[in-house]
mmCIF file of C-alpha atoms in Angstrom:
data_model
loop_
_atom_site.group_PDB
_atom_site.id
_atom_site.type_symbol
_atom_site.label_atom_id
_atom_site.label_comp_id
_atom_site.label_asym_id
_atom_site.label_seq_id
_atom_site.Cartn_x
_atom_site.Cartn_y
_atom_site.Cartn_z
ATOM 1 C CA MET A 1 0.000 0.000 0.000
ATOM 2 C CA GLY A 2 2.915 2.311 0.698
ATOM 3 C CA THR A 3 4.120 1.905 -2.881
ATOM 4 C CA ILE A 4 0.707 2.952 -4.190
ATOM 5 C CA VAL A 5 -0.212 5.885 -1.942
ATOM 6 C CA GLY A 6 2.693 6.506 0.456
ATOM 7 C CA ALA A 7 4.280 9.896 1.107
ATOM 8 C CA ASN A 8 7.975 10.700 1.657
ATOM 9 C CA GLY A 9 8.997 9.481 -1.774
ATOM 10 C CA ILE A 10 7.723 5.896 -1.618
ATOM 11 C CA GLY A 11 4.325 6.127 -3.321
ATOM 12 C CA VAL A 12 3.272 6.587 -6.938
ATOM 13 C CA THR A 13 0.045 8.401 -6.005
ATOM 14 C CA PRO A 14 0.599 10.044 -2.609
ATOM 15 C CA GLY A 15 -2.576 11.399 -1.121
ATOM 16 C CA ALA A 16 -4.903 8.901 -2.760
ATOM 17 C CA ARG A 17 -7.376 7.307 -0.356
ATOM 18 C CA TRP A 18 -7.133 3.599 0.342
ATOM 19 C CA MET A 19 -8.896 0.730 2.056
ATOM 20 C CA ALA A 20 -7.950 -2.892 2.566
ATOM 21 C CA CYS A 21 -9.444 -6.282 3.340
ATOM 22 C CA LYS A 22 -7.354 -8.849 5.211
ATOM 23 C CA ALA A 23 -7.664 -12.260 3.575
ATOM 24 C CA LEU A 24 -4.273 -13.683 4.621
ATOM 25 C CA ASN A 25 -2.668 -14.354 7.977
ATOM 26 C CA ALA A 26 0.553 -12.834 9.286
ATOM 27 C CA GLN A 27 2.554 -15.543 7.489
ATOM 28 C CA GLY A 28 0.970 -14.648 4.144
ATOM 29 C CA SER A 29 -1.219 -17.713 3.715
ATOM 30 C CA GLY A 30 -4.964 -18.175 3.651
ATOM 31 C CA THR A 31 -7.856 -19.825 1.871
ATOM 32 C CA ASN A 32 -9.470 -19.196 -1.482
ATOM 33 C CA ALA A 33 -12.775 -18.735 0.347
ATOM 34 C CA GLY A 34 -11.228 -15.886 2.326
ATOM 35 C CA LEU A 35 -9.859 -14.286 -0.829
ATOM 36 C CA ILE A 36 -13.222 -14.519 -2.572
ATOM 37 C CA SER A 37 -14.913 -13.010 0.481
ATOM 38 C CA CYS A 38 -12.520 -10.059 0.371
ATOM 39 C CA GLY A 39 -13.071 -9.741 -3.361
ATOM 40 C CA GLN A 40 -16.796 -9.488 -2.753
ATOM 41 C CA TRP A 41 -16.194 -6.919 -0.006
ATOM 42 C CA VAL A 42 -14.201 -4.767 -2.448
ATOM 43 C CA ALA A 43 -17.231 -4.753 -4.769
ATOM 44 C CA CYS A 44 -19.500 -3.543 -1.952
ATOM 45 C CA PRO A 45 -17.641 -2.436 1.213
ATOM 46 C CA THR A 46 -19.128 -2.827 4.662
ATOM 47 C CA LEU A 47 -18.173 -1.846 8.183
ATOM 48 C CA PRO A 48 -15.702 -4.231 9.887
ATOM 49 C CA ASN A 49 -18.623 -6.086 11.478
ATOM 50 C CA GLY A 50 -20.187 -6.719 8.053
ATOM 51 C CA GLY A 51 -22.935 -4.179 8.532
ATOM 52 C CA SER A 52 -24.018 -1.124 6.544
ATOM 53 C CA PRO A 53 -22.954 -2.242 3.047
ATOM 54 C CA ASP A 54 -22.339 0.733 0.766
ATOM 55 C CA CYS A 55 -21.643 -0.157 -2.858
ATOM 56 C CA THR A 56 -21.019 3.515 -3.697
ATOM 57 C CA ARG A 57 -17.714 3.328 -1.806
ATOM 58 C CA ILE A 58 -15.969 0.952 -4.199
ATOM 59 C CA PRO A 59 -12.361 1.717 -5.144
ATOM 60 C CA HIS A 60 -11.186 2.746 -8.614
ATOM 61 C CA VAL A 61 -8.335 0.219 -8.531
ATOM 62 C CA VAL A 62 -7.651 -2.996 -6.615
ATOM 63 C CA SER A 63 -4.028 -4.104 -6.211
ATOM 64 C CA ASN A 64 -3.375 -7.792 -5.562
ATOM 65 C CA SER A 65 0.055 -8.942 -4.411
ATOM 66 C CA TRP A 66 -0.949 -12.560 -3.902
ATOM 67 C CA GLY A 67 -1.468 -15.663 -5.994
ATOM 68 C CA GLY A 68 -2.667 -19.228 -5.842
ATOM 69 C CA GLY A 69 -6.402 -19.273 -6.486
ATOM 70 C CA GLN A 70 -8.021 -20.171 -9.801
ATOM 71 C CA ALA A 71 -11.657 -19.718 -8.729
ATOM 72 C CA ASN A 72 -11.685 -15.925 -8.780
ATOM 73 C CA ASP A 73 -12.950 -15.131 -12.286
ATOM 74 C CA GLU A 74 -16.471 -14.414 -11.054
ATOM 75 C CA VAL A 75 -15.147 -11.895 -8.539
ATOM 76 C CA ILE A 76 -12.903 -10.261 -11.161
ATOM 77 C CA ASN A 77 -15.793 -10.057 -13.604
ATOM 78 C CA THR A 78 -17.807 -8.327 -10.883
ATOM 79 C CA TRP A 79 -14.992 -5.805 -10.424
ATOM 80 C CA HIS A 80 -15.077 -5.107 -14.161
ATOM 81 C CA ALA A 81 -18.843 -4.633 -14.042
ATOM 82 C CA MET A 82 -18.372 -2.119 -11.206
ATOM 83 C CA GLY A 83 -15.661 -0.212 -13.097
ATOM 84 C CA ILE A 84 -12.818 -1.380 -10.826
ATOM 85 C CA VAL A 85 -9.391 -1.887 -12.448
ATOM 86 C CA PRO A 86 -7.839 -5.230 -11.343
ATOM 87 C CA VAL A 87 -4.038 -5.372 -11.031
ATOM 88 C CA PHE A 88 -2.196 -8.581 -10.081
ATOM 89 C CA ALA A 89 1.411 -9.555 -9.422
ATOM 90 C CA ASN A 90 2.542 -12.006 -12.118
ATOM 91 C CA GLY A 91 4.171 -14.291 -9.543
ATOM 92 C CA ASN A 92 7.608 -15.165 -8.193
ATOM 93 C CA SER A 93 8.126 -18.540 -9.846
ATOM 94 C CA GLY A 94 10.606 -19.023 -12.657
ATOM 95 C CA PRO A 95 12.961 -18.375 -14.288
ATOM 96 C CA ALA A 96 11.296 -20.916 -16.601
ATOM 97 C CA CYS A 97 8.635 -20.015 -19.133
ATOM 98 C CA THR A 98 4.928 -20.667 -18.396
ATOM 99 C CA THR A 99 5.257 -19.804 -14.712
ATOM 100 C CA THR A 100 2.628 -17.044 -14.408
ATOM 101 C CA TRP A 101 0.580 -17.464 -11.259
ATOM 102 C CA SER A 102 -3.180 -17.435 -10.905
ATOM 103 C CA PRO A 103 -5.189 -15.176 -10.856
ATOM 104 C CA ALA A 104 -2.683 -13.139 -12.905
ATOM 105 C CA ASP A 105 -3.514 -15.561 -15.737
ATOM 106 C CA SER A 106 -7.277 -15.066 -15.293
ATOM 107 C CA LEU A 107 -9.554 -15.402 -18.312
ATOM 108 C CA ALA A 108 -11.505 -12.513 -16.765
ATOM 109 C CA TRP A 109 -8.681 -10.146 -17.847
ATOM 110 C CA VAL A 110 -6.451 -8.408 -15.353
ATOM 111 C CA ILE A 111 -3.305 -6.308 -15.621
ATOM 112 C CA ALA A 112 -0.571 -8.799 -14.711
ATOM 113 C CA VAL A 113 2.720 -7.190 -13.679
ATOM 114 C CA GLY A 114 6.267 -8.518 -13.982
ATOM 115 C CA ALA A 115 9.224 -7.195 -11.970
ATOM 116 C CA THR A 116 12.331 -5.401 -13.257
ATOM 117 C CA ILE A 117 15.696 -4.488 -11.769
ATOM 118 C CA ASP A 118 17.359 -1.062 -11.716
ATOM 119 C CA THR A 119 19.253 -1.728 -14.965
ATOM 120 C CA ASN A 120 15.968 -2.507 -16.787
ATOM 121 C CA GLY A 121 16.543 -6.224 -16.773
ATOM 122 C CA LEU A 122 13.996 -8.699 -15.467
ATOM 123 C CA LEU A 123 14.024 -10.335 -12.052
ATOM 124 C CA SER A 124 14.200 -14.117 -12.477
ATOM 125 C CA PHE A 125 10.517 -14.559 -11.754
ATOM 126 C CA SER A 126 7.347 -15.649 -13.539
ATOM 127 C CA LYS A 127 7.071 -15.471 -17.310
ATOM 128 C CA GLY A 128 4.424 -16.346 -19.888
ATOM 129 C CA PRO A 129 2.744 -17.749 -21.712
ATOM 130 C CA THR A 130 -0.076 -18.993 -19.516
ATOM 131 C CA ILE A 131 -0.855 -22.706 -19.476
ATOM 132 C CA GLY A 132 -3.512 -21.904 -22.071
ATOM 133 C CA GLY A 133 -0.969 -20.134 -24.288
ATOM 134 C CA ARG A 134 -2.000 -16.528 -23.655
ATOM 135 C CA PRO A 135 0.666 -13.808 -23.289
ATOM 136 C CA LYS A 136 1.603 -12.668 -19.785
ATOM 137 C CA PRO A 137 2.698 -10.482 -18.066
ATOM 138 C CA ASP A 138 0.911 -7.480 -19.538
ATOM 139 C CA ILE A 139 3.486 -4.948 -18.370
ATOM 140 C CA SER A 140 6.434 -4.701 -15.974
ATOM 141 C CA ALA A 141 7.507 -2.313 -13.232
ATOM 142 C CA PRO A 142 10.353 -1.892 -10.723
ATOM 143 C CA GLY A 143 10.448 -4.812 -8.301
ATOM 144 C CA GLN A 144 13.996 -5.001 -6.966
ATOM 145 C CA ASN A 145 14.984 -3.505 -3.603
ATOM 146 C CA ILE A 146 11.818 -1.421 -3.343
ATOM 147 C CA ARG A 147 11.661 0.756 -0.233
ATOM 148 C CA SER A 148 8.170 0.968 1.197
ATOM 149 C CA ALA A 149 6.180 1.067 4.402
ATOM 150 C CA TRP A 150 6.582 -1.912 6.719
ATOM 151 C CA ASN A 151 4.673 -3.378 9.645
ATOM 152 C CA SER A 152 7.362 -3.362 12.340
ATOM 153 C CA PRO A 153 8.901 -2.055 14.477
ATOM 154 C CA GLY A 154 6.278 0.534 15.304
ATOM 155 C CA ASN A 155 4.163 2.641 12.992
ATOM 156 C CA ASN A 156 7.038 4.464 11.251
ATOM 157 C CA ALA A 157 8.905 1.498 9.817
ATOM 158 C CA TYR A 158 10.286 1.040 6.298
ATOM 159 C CA ASP A 159 11.877 -1.936 4.584
ATOM 160 C CA THR A 160 13.433 -2.799 1.236
ATOM 161 C CA ILE A 161 12.125 -5.931 -0.477
ATOM 162 C CA SER A 162 11.888 -7.478 -3.952
ATOM 163 C CA GLY A 163 9.372 -9.369 -6.089
ATOM 164 C CA THR A 164 6.394 -8.953 -8.376
ATOM 165 C CA SER A 165 4.382 -8.131 -5.246
ATOM 166 C CA ASN A 166 6.410 -4.918 -5.131
ATOM 167 C CA ALA A 167 6.081 -4.274 -8.867
ATOM 168 C CA ALA A 168 2.287 -4.589 -9.083
ATOM 169 C CA PRO A 169 1.629 -1.650 -6.704
ATOM 170 C CA HIS A 170 3.587 0.648 -9.030
ATOM 171 C CA VAL A 171 1.173 -0.185 -11.842
ATOM 172 C CA ALA A 172 -1.817 0.123 -9.506
ATOM 173 C CA GLY A 173 -0.512 3.568 -8.577
ATOM 174 C CA VAL A 174 -0.301 4.581 -12.238
ATOM 175 C CA ALA A 175 -3.872 3.344 -12.747
ATOM 176 C CA ALA A 176 -4.901 5.485 -9.769
ATOM 177 C CA LEU A 177 -3.153 8.514 -11.308
ATOM 178 C CA LEU A 178 -5.067 8.010 -14.539
ATOM 179 C CA LYS A 179 -8.345 7.559 -12.663
ATOM 180 C CA ALA A 180 -7.616 10.721 -10.655
ATOM 181 C CA HIS A 181 -7.300 12.595 -13.945
ATOM 182 C CA ASN A 182 -10.407 11.019 -15.466
ATOM 183 C CA ALA A 183 -12.540 8.738 -13.303
ATOM 184 C CA SER A 184 -14.519 7.560 -16.333
ATOM 185 C CA LEU A 185 -11.535 5.790 -17.899
ATOM 186 C CA THR A 186 -12.250 2.083 -18.337
ATOM 187 C CA TRP A 187 -9.972 -0.857 -17.664
ATOM 188 C CA GLU A 188 -9.495 -1.237 -21.413
ATOM 189 C CA GLN A 189 -8.448 2.404 -21.796
ATOM 190 C CA ILE A 190 -6.077 2.309 -18.826
ATOM 191 C CA ASN A 191 -4.543 -0.974 -19.958
ATOM 192 C CA ALA A 192 -4.084 0.378 -23.494
ATOM 193 C CA ASN A 193 -2.595 3.620 -22.176
ATOM 194 C CA MET A 194 0.039 1.947 -20.025
ATOM 195 C CA ASN A 195 0.894 -0.690 -22.601
ATOM 196 C CA GLY A 196 1.098 1.832 -25.424
ATOM 197 C CA ASN A 197 3.410 4.149 -23.492
ATOM 198 C CA ALA A 198 5.681 1.556 -21.886
ATOM 199 C CA ASN A 199 9.459 1.691 -22.231
ATOM 200 C CA THR A 200 10.758 -0.854 -24.760
ATOM 201 C CA GLU A 201 13.891 0.963 -25.898
ATOM 202 C CA ASN A 202 16.470 -0.048 -23.313
ATOM 203 C CA VAL A 203 15.159 -3.215 -21.669
ATOM 204 C CA VAL A 204 17.769 -5.929 -21.155
ATOM 205 C CA PRO A 205 16.828 -9.270 -22.804
ATOM 206 C CA THR A 206 16.538 -12.348 -20.613
ATOM 207 C CA GLY A 207 18.058 -14.662 -23.221
ATOM 208 C CA GLN A 208 14.894 -16.782 -23.257
ATOM 209 C CA ASN A 209 12.380 -17.190 -26.052
ATOM 210 C CA CYS A 210 9.169 -17.948 -24.229
ATOM 211 C CA GLY A 211 6.135 -18.766 -26.324
ATOM 212 C CA GLY A 212 8.124 -18.567 -29.563
ATOM 213 C CA ILE A 213 8.178 -14.748 -29.409
ATOM 214 C CA GLY A 214 11.545 -13.076 -29.772
ATOM 215 C CA GLU A 215 12.580 -10.466 -27.230
ATOM 216 C CA SER A 216 12.797 -7.728 -29.846
ATOM 217 C CA ILE A 217 9.024 -7.929 -30.276
ATOM 218 C CA PHE A 218 6.616 -6.409 -27.759
ATOM 219 C CA PRO A 219 4.524 -7.533 -26.056
ATOM 220 C CA ASP A 220 6.698 -10.506 -25.175
ATOM 221 C CA MET A 221 6.451 -13.193 -22.508
ATOM 222 C CA ALA A 222 9.000 -11.625 -20.154
ATOM 223 C CA PHE A 223 8.298 -7.872 -19.934
ATOM 224 C CA GLY A 224 4.860 -7.799 -21.540
ATOM 225 C CA SER A 225 4.506 -4.483 -23.341
ATOM 226 C CA GLY A 226 7.584 -3.096 -21.579
ATOM 227 C CA ILE A 227 8.292 -1.152 -18.397
ATOM 228 C CA VAL A 228 5.564 1.209 -17.186
ATOM 229 C CA LYS A 229 6.276 4.945 -17.576
ATOM 230 C CA PRO A 230 4.013 6.863 -15.176
ATOM 231 C CA ARG A 231 4.763 10.399 -16.381
ATOM 232 C CA VAL A 232 4.340 9.478 -20.021
ATOM 233 C CA SER A 233 1.099 7.614 -19.342
ATOM 234 C CA LEU A 234 -0.356 10.527 -17.398
ATOM 235 C CA ALA A 235 0.751 13.057 -20.032
ATOM 236 C CA ALA A 236 -0.936 10.956 -22.711
ATOM 237 C CA ALA A 237 -4.149 10.825 -20.691
ATOM 238 C CA ILE A 238 -4.091 14.590 -20.158
ATOM 239 C CA ALA A 239 -3.603 15.049 -23.910
ATOM 240 C CA GLY A 240 -6.575 12.782 -24.536
ATOM 241 C CA LYS A 241 -4.504 10.076 -26.203
#
C-alpha cells in the first residue's frame, strides 16, 4: 500500500485514499474462500462487522500482491462490471517459461505485472505464456529492492524488499493517477494507455524465447509491453490520447 499511496517518496500516487481487506494471515497464507470473500467486499464495502454495506464506496483500482487461487474469475468479472481496475502480481516462480501465477492468468482479464531491476533487466521470476498459451505479463515495473512502508517495528517502519508483489503496486498507482485525472476511464483504456506508453527501448533481454516470441518484439512473454512509464502515461491521458 505504501508503494501505491505513500508519502515521503515511496508512493506513486501520494494522497490517494485507500482501504484494505485482510484475507491472509501474518505468514501470508490463507484460503481461497477468504480471498473470494474479500473480493466481494471490495465490490460492496461494509463496516468491519459486516454491517451497513455501501456499494457507492468501491475503489477505482484494486491491487493484488498474492497468488494461488483459480476460482476468482467471477469476482474479477464483478470488479469489471463495477468499473474497478484489477491489477495482479505475475508471480515469483521461474525463471522458466509458463510460470505465471493465478489469478494473474485469469480469463476474466487483469493487468498482470512482472518485476524489473534497476538496470531494466527482469528479475528471475514468472514469465508467460499462460498454461492456455496466452501472453503474460501485460506490463512490468520496478520490483527489486523497493523501499516501502513496513509493519514493524512501530508505525514508522520502512523496509526494502523485492518481487512482483512490489512491482504490481507501481502499476496500480499509475492506474490510480489516470483515474484521478479522469474517473470515467475504463480498464481497457487504462490498460491500453500503459501498454502503449511503456518503455521498450532499453530493456535488457533475458536470453529466453518464451512462447516462440523473440525479445525484440513487444509484447513478449518476459516484460509484456515493456516497463511502465508513469509520467508518459499521465501526459498521454491529459492530452486525450
